[in-house]
Coordinates of C-alpha atoms and ligand atoms in Angstrom, one line a residue:
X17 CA 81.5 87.9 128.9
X18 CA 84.6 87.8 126.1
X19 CA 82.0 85.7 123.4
X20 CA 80.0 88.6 123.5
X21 CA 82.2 91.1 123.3
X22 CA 84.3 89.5 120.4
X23 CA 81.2 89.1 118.8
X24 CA 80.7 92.9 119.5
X25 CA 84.2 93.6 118.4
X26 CA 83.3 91.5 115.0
X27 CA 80.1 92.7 113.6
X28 CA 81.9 96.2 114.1
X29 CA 84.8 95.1 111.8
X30 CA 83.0 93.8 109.2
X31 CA 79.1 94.7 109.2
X32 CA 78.8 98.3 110.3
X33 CA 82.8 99.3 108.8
X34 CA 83.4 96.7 106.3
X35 CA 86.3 96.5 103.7
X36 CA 89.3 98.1 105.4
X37 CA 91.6 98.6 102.8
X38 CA 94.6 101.3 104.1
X39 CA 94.1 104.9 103.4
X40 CA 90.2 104.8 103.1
X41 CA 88.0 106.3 105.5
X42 CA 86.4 103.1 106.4
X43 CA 90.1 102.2 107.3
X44 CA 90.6 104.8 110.1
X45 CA 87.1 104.1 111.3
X46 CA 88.1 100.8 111.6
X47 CA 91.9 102.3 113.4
X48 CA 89.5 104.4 115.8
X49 CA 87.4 102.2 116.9
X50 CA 90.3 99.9 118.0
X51 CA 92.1 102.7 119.7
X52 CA 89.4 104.1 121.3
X53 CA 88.9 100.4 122.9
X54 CA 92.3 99.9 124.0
X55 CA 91.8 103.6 126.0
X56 CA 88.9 102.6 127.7
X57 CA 90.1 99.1 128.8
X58 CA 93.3 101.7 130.0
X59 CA 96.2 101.6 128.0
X60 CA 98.0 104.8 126.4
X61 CA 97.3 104.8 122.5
X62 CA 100.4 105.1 119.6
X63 CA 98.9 105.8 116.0
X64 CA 101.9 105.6 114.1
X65 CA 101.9 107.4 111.2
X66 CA 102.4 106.9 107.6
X67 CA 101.7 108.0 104.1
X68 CA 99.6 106.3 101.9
X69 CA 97.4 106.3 98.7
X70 CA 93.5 106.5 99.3
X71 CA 91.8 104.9 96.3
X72 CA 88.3 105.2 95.5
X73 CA 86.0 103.5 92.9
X74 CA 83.0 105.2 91.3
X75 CA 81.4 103.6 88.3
X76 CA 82.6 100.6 85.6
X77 CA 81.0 99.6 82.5
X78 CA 82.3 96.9 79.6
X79 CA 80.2 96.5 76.4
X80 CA 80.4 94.4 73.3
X81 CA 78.1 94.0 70.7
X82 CA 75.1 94.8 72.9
X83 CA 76.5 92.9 75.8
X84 CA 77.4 94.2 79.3
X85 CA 80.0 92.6 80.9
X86 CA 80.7 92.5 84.8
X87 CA 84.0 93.6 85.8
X88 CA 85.5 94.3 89.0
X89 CA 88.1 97.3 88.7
X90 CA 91.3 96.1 89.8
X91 CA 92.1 98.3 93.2
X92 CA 94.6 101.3 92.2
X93 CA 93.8 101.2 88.8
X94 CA 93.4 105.0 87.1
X95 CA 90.3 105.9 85.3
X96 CA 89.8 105.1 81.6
X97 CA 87.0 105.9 79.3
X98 CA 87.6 104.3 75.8
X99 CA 86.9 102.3 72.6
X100 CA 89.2 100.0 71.1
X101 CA 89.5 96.4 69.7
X102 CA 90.3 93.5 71.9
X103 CA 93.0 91.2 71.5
X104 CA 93.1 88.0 73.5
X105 CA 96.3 86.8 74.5
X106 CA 96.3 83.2 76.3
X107 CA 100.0 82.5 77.3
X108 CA 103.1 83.9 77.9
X109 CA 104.3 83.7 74.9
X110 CA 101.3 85.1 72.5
X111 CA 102.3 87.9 74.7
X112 CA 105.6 88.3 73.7
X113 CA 105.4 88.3 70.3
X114 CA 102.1 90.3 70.6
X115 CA 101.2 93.8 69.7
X116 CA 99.5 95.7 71.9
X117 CA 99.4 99.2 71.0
X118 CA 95.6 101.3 70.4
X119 CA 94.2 97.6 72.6
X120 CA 92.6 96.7 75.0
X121 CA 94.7 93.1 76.3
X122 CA 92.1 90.7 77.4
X123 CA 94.4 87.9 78.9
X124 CA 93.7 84.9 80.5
X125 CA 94.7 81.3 81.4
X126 CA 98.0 81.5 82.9
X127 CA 98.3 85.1 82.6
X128 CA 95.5 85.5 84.9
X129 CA 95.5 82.4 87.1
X130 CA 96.9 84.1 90.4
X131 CA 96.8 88.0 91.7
X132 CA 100.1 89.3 90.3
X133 CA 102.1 90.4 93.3
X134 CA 103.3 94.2 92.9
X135 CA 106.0 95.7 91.2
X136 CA 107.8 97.1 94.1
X137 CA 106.8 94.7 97.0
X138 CA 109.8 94.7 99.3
X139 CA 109.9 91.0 99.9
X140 CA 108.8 88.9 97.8
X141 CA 108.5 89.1 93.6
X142 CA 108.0 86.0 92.0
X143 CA 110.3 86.1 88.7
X144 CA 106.8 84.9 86.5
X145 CA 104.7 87.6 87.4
X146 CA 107.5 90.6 87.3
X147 CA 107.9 89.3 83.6
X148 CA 104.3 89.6 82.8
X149 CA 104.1 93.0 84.2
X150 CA 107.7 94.3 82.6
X151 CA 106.0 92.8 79.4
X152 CA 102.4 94.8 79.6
X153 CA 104.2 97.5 80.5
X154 CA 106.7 97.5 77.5
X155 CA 103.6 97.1 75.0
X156 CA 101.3 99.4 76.9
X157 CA 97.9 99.0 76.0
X158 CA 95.3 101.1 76.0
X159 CA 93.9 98.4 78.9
X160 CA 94.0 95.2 80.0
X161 CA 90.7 92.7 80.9
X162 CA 91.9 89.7 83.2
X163 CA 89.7 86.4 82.9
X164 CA 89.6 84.8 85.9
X165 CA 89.7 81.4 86.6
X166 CA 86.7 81.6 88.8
X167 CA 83.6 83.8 88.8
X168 CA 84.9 85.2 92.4
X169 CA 87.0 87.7 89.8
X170 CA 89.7 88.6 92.6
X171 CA 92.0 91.5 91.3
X172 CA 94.7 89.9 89.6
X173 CA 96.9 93.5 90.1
X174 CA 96.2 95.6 92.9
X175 CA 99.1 97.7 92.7
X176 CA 99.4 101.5 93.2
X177 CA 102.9 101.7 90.8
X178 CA 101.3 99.9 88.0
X179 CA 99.6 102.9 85.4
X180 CA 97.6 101.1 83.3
X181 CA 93.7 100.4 83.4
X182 CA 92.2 97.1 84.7
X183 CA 90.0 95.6 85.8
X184 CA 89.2 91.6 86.1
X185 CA 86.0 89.7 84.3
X186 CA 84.4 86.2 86.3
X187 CA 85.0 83.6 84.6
X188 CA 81.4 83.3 83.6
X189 CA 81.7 86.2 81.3
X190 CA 85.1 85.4 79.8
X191 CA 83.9 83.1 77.1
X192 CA 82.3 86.6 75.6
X193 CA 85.6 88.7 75.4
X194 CA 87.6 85.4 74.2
X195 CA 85.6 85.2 71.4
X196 CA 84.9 88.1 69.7
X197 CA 89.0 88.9 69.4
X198 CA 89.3 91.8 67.4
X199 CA 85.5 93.3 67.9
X200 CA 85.7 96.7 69.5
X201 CA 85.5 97.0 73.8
X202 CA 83.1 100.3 75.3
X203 CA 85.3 100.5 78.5
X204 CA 84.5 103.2 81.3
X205 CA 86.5 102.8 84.6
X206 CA 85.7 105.4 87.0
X207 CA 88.3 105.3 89.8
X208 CA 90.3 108.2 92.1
X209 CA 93.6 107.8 94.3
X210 CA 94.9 110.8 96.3
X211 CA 97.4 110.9 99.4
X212 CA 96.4 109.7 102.6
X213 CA 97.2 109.3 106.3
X214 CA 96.8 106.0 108.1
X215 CA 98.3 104.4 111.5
X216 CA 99.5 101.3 113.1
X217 CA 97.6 101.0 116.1
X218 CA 100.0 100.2 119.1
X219 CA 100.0 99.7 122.9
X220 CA 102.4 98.8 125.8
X221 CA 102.2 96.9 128.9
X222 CA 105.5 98.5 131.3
X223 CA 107.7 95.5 131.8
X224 CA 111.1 94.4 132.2
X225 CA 113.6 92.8 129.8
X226 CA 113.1 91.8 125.8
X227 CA 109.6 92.9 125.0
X228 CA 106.7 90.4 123.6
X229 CA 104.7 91.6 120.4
X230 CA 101.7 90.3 120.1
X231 CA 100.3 91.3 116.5
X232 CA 97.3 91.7 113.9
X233 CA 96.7 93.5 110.6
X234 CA 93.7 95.4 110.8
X235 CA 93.4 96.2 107.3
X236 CA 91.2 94.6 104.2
X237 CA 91.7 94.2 100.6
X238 CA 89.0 96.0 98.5
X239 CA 86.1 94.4 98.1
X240 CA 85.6 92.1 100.5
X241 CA 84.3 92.6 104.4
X242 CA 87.8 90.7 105.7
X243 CA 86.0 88.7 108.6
X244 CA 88.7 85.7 109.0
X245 CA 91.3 87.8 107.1
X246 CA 91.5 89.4 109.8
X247 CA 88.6 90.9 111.6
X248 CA 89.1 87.6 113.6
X249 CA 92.5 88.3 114.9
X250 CA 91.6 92.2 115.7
X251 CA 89.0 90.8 117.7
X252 CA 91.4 88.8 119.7
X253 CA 94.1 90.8 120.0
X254 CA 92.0 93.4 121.3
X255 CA 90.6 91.0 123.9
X256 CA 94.1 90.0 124.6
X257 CA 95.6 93.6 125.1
X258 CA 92.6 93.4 127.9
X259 CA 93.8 90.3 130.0
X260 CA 97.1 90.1 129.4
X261 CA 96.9 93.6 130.7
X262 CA 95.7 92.1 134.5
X263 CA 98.1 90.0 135.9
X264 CA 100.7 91.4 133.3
X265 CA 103.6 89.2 132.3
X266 CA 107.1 90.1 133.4
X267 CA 108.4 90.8 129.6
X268 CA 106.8 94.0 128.3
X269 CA 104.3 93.2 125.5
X270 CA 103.6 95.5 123.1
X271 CA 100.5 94.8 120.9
X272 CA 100.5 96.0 117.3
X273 CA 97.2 96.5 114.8
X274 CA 98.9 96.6 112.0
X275 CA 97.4 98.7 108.6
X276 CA 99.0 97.4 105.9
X277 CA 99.6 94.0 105.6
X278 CA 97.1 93.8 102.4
X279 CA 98.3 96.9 100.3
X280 CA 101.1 96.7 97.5
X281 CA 104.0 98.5 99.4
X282 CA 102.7 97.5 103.0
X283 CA 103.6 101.1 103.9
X284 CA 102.1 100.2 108.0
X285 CA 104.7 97.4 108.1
X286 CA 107.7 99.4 106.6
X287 CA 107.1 102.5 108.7
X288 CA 107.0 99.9 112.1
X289 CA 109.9 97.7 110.9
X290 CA 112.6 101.2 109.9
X291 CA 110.7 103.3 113.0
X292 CA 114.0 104.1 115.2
X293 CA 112.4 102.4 118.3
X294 CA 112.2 99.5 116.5
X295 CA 115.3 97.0 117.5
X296 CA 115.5 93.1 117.0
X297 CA 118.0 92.8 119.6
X298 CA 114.6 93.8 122.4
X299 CA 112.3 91.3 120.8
X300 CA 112.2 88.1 122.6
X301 CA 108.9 86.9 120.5
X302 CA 106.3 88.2 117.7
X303 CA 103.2 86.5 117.9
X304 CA 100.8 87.3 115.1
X305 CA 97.2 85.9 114.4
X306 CA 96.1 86.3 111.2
X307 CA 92.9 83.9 109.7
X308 CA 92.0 82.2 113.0
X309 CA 88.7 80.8 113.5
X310 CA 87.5 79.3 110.1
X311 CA 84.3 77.6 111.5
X312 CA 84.6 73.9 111.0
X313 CA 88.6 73.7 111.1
X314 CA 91.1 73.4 114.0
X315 CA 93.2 76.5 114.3
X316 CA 96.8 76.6 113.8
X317 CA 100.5 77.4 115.2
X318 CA 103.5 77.6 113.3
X319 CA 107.0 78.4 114.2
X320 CA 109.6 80.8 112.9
X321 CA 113.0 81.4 113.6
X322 CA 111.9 80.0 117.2
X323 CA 114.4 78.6 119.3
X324 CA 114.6 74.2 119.9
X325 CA 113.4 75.7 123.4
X326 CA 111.1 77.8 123.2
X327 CA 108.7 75.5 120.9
X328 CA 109.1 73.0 123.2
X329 CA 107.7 75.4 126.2
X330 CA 105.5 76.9 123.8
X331 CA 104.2 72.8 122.2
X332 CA 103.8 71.6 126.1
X333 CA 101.1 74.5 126.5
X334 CA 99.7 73.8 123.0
X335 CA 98.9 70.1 124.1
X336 CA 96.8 71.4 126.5
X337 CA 94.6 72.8 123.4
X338 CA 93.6 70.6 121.5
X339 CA 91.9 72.9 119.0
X340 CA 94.7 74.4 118.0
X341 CA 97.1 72.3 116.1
X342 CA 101.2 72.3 115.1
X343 CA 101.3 73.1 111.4
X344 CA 104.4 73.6 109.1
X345 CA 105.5 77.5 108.8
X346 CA 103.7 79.6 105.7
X347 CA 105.6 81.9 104.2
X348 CA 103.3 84.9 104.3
X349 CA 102.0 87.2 106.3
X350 CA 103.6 90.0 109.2
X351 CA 105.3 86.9 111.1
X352 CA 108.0 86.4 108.2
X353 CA 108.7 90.1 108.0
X354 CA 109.8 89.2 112.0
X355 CA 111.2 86.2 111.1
X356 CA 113.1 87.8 108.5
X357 CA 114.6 89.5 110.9
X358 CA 115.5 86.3 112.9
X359 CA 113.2 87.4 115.4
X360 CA 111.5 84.2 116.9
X361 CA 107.6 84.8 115.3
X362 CA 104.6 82.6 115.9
X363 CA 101.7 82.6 113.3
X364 CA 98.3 81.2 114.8
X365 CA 95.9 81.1 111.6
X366 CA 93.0 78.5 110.7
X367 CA 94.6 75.2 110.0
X368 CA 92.7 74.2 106.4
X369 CA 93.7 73.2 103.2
X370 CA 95.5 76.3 101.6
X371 CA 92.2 76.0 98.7
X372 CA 89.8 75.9 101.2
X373 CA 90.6 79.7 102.7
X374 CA 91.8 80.8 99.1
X375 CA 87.6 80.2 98.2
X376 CA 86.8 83.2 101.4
X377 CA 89.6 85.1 102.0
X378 CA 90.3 88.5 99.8
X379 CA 86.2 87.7 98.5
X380 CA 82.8 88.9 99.2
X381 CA 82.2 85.5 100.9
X382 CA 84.5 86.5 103.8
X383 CA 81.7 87.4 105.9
X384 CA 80.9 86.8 109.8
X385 CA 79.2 83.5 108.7
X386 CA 82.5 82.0 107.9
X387 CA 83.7 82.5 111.3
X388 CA 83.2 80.3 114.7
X389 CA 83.4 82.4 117.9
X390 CA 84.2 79.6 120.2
X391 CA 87.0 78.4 117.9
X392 CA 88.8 82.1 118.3
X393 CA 88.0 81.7 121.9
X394 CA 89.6 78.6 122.5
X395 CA 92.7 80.0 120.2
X396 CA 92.7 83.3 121.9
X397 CA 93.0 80.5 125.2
X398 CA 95.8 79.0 124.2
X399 CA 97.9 82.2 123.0
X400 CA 97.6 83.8 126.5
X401 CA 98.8 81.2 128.0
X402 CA 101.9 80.4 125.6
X403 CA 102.5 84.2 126.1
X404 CA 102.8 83.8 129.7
X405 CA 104.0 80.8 130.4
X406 CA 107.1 82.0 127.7
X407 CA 107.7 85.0 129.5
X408 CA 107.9 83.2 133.0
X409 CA 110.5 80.9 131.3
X410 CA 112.9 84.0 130.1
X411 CA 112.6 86.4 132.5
Ligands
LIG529 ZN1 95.6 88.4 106.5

């Protein structure tokens, strides 16, 4: 019965909704359809509340000399409509000594190697990428064109605080724009962003003593249908909420979908983590899943802030899995914002090489095809039972 029904839960997610990303309507479909599941498998439904930016894309168009040039629009970037000469910058240091005013900045190589992390992201800003920002924000072009390493052209800023246009070119095209410095750039970004409303998506099993959150971020980047990252663990966690809820563990567990994890000021996470019925002193363990189910690869646990104990109760059940494999803690995702906390957090995600998920997730090719049911289901196998046989241990 579950295969079906996570398959069900699945081709929802990312066929008939698709990209997710927080504030967009396709969001609270996506927020609906899981609460509207957890009420008919019986639980009481929390959306919790927050603000947020809805951004929407229209139209884009780059010409030069004749040439159209694909671009994808970086999310949250305004509108622009313009013509103005190009100036490729290649390095750090081109850009520091460069001009930029009446431009449009077409940058690439290690200016446009990575997706820049946001201005104002609470936790982590890398010192190299708030340079380049501070930098293009001190010289202020008119716009800026990203090359990207690859011809998947993911956004290298998706950032709702950062004003000026972008958008990123595949790599295939790039060779046009660095050559033909100087010539001038047709440039028409057609883009909106007004406030929204979204939820976390939350429900409780009645229990007694520290409570057991079990956790999944239900929300996309643009552009891409989010199947492993993380239609996969919504699936689960849904299927969990349903049987973990029979037979219920001792420990309350409170299961969290949250919408945020994906957008430059993670504003699901912050409203969950300041909420005043948040308190780390009544967590015993966060368990999130996040990329499980890569067809082809074993899945994943790793261990945060866990007590010497508890991942040895939690490695004895593991060893009874043996699809799901020990792996060294990765510093991103919802489980370090627990961790962060010292809250004891697990992360179950796909255990492949970090390049072989960076080729699918946050890209069109992050489809259902990607993903192997049976692999979720054994991983989905393996967390009920660490989840119970913890909360027999501490209660
Ligand atoms: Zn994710």
């Amino acid at each position: 019965m579950n295969p079906a029904i996570l398959f069900g839960h699945l081709k929802t997610l990312c066929n008939t909704i698709g990209e997710r990303p927080v504030g967009t309507l396709s969001n609270r479909q996506a927020m609906e359809y899981i609460g509207k599941h957890l009420e008919c498998i019986g639980y009481p439904v929390n959306y919790q509340l927050f603000d947020c930016m809805n951004w929407n894309y229209y139209a884009a168009s780059c010409n030069l000399q004749e040439e159209s040039i694909p671009i994808t629009v970086n999310p949250h970037s305004p509108s622009c409509s313009l013509n103005a000469p190009a100036i490729v910058i290649k390095s750090l240091n081109e850009l520091k000594s460069s001009d930029l005013s009446g431009k449009i900045a077409v940058l690439s190589g290690e200016l446009a190697i990575e997706p820049l992390m946001p201005k104002n992201f609470p936790f982590y800003q890398p010192e190299s990428h708030q340079e380049i920002i501070r930098l293009l924000e001190e010289k202020n072009p008119e716009a800026i064109l990203f090359i990207s390493p690859d011809n998947n052209a993911i956004p290298v800023i998706i950032d709702g605080d950062f004003h000026i246009p972008s958008g990123t070119v595949p790599a295939g095209y790039g060779n046009i724009l660095l050559e033909n410095s100087g010539h001038t750039i047709d440039l028409m970004m057609n883009t909106a962003s007004y406030q929204a409303r979204a939820a976390n998506v939350i429900c409780r099993t009645p229990g007694e003593g520290k409570k057991i959150i079990l956790c999944a971020h239900l929300d996309t980047k643009y552009y891409t249908p989010g199947a492993l990252d993380n239609a996969s663990g919504v699936s689960a966690l849904m299927i969990l909420a349903d049987r973990l809820r029979r037979g219920a563990p001792q420990n309350p567990l409170e299961f969290v979908f949250f919408n945020g994890e994906e957008c430059y000021n993670i504003p699901g996470e912050m409203t969950y983590f300041s909420s005043p019925s948040f308190d780390p002193k009544n967590v015993l363990l966060a368990v999130n899943i996040d990329g499980i189910g890569l067809a082809g690869h074993l899945s994943s646990v790793a261990y945060f802030s866990c007590p010497p104990d508890m991942v040895e109760i939690s490695e004895k059940v593991r060893g009874r899995y043996p699809g799901v494999i020990q792996k060294d803690p990765w510093p991103q995702g919802d489980h370090m914002l627990f961790s962060l906390k010292y809250i004891p957090a697990m992360a179950f995600t796909t255990a492949a090489e970090w390049d072989i998920t960076q080729k699918i997730i946050h890209t069109q090719k992050d489809t259902m095809d990607c993903l192997d049911v049976g692999k979720i289901m054994h991983g989905m196998d393996a967390i009920e039972k660490i989840v119970r046989t913890i909360s027999k241990k501490y209660s």
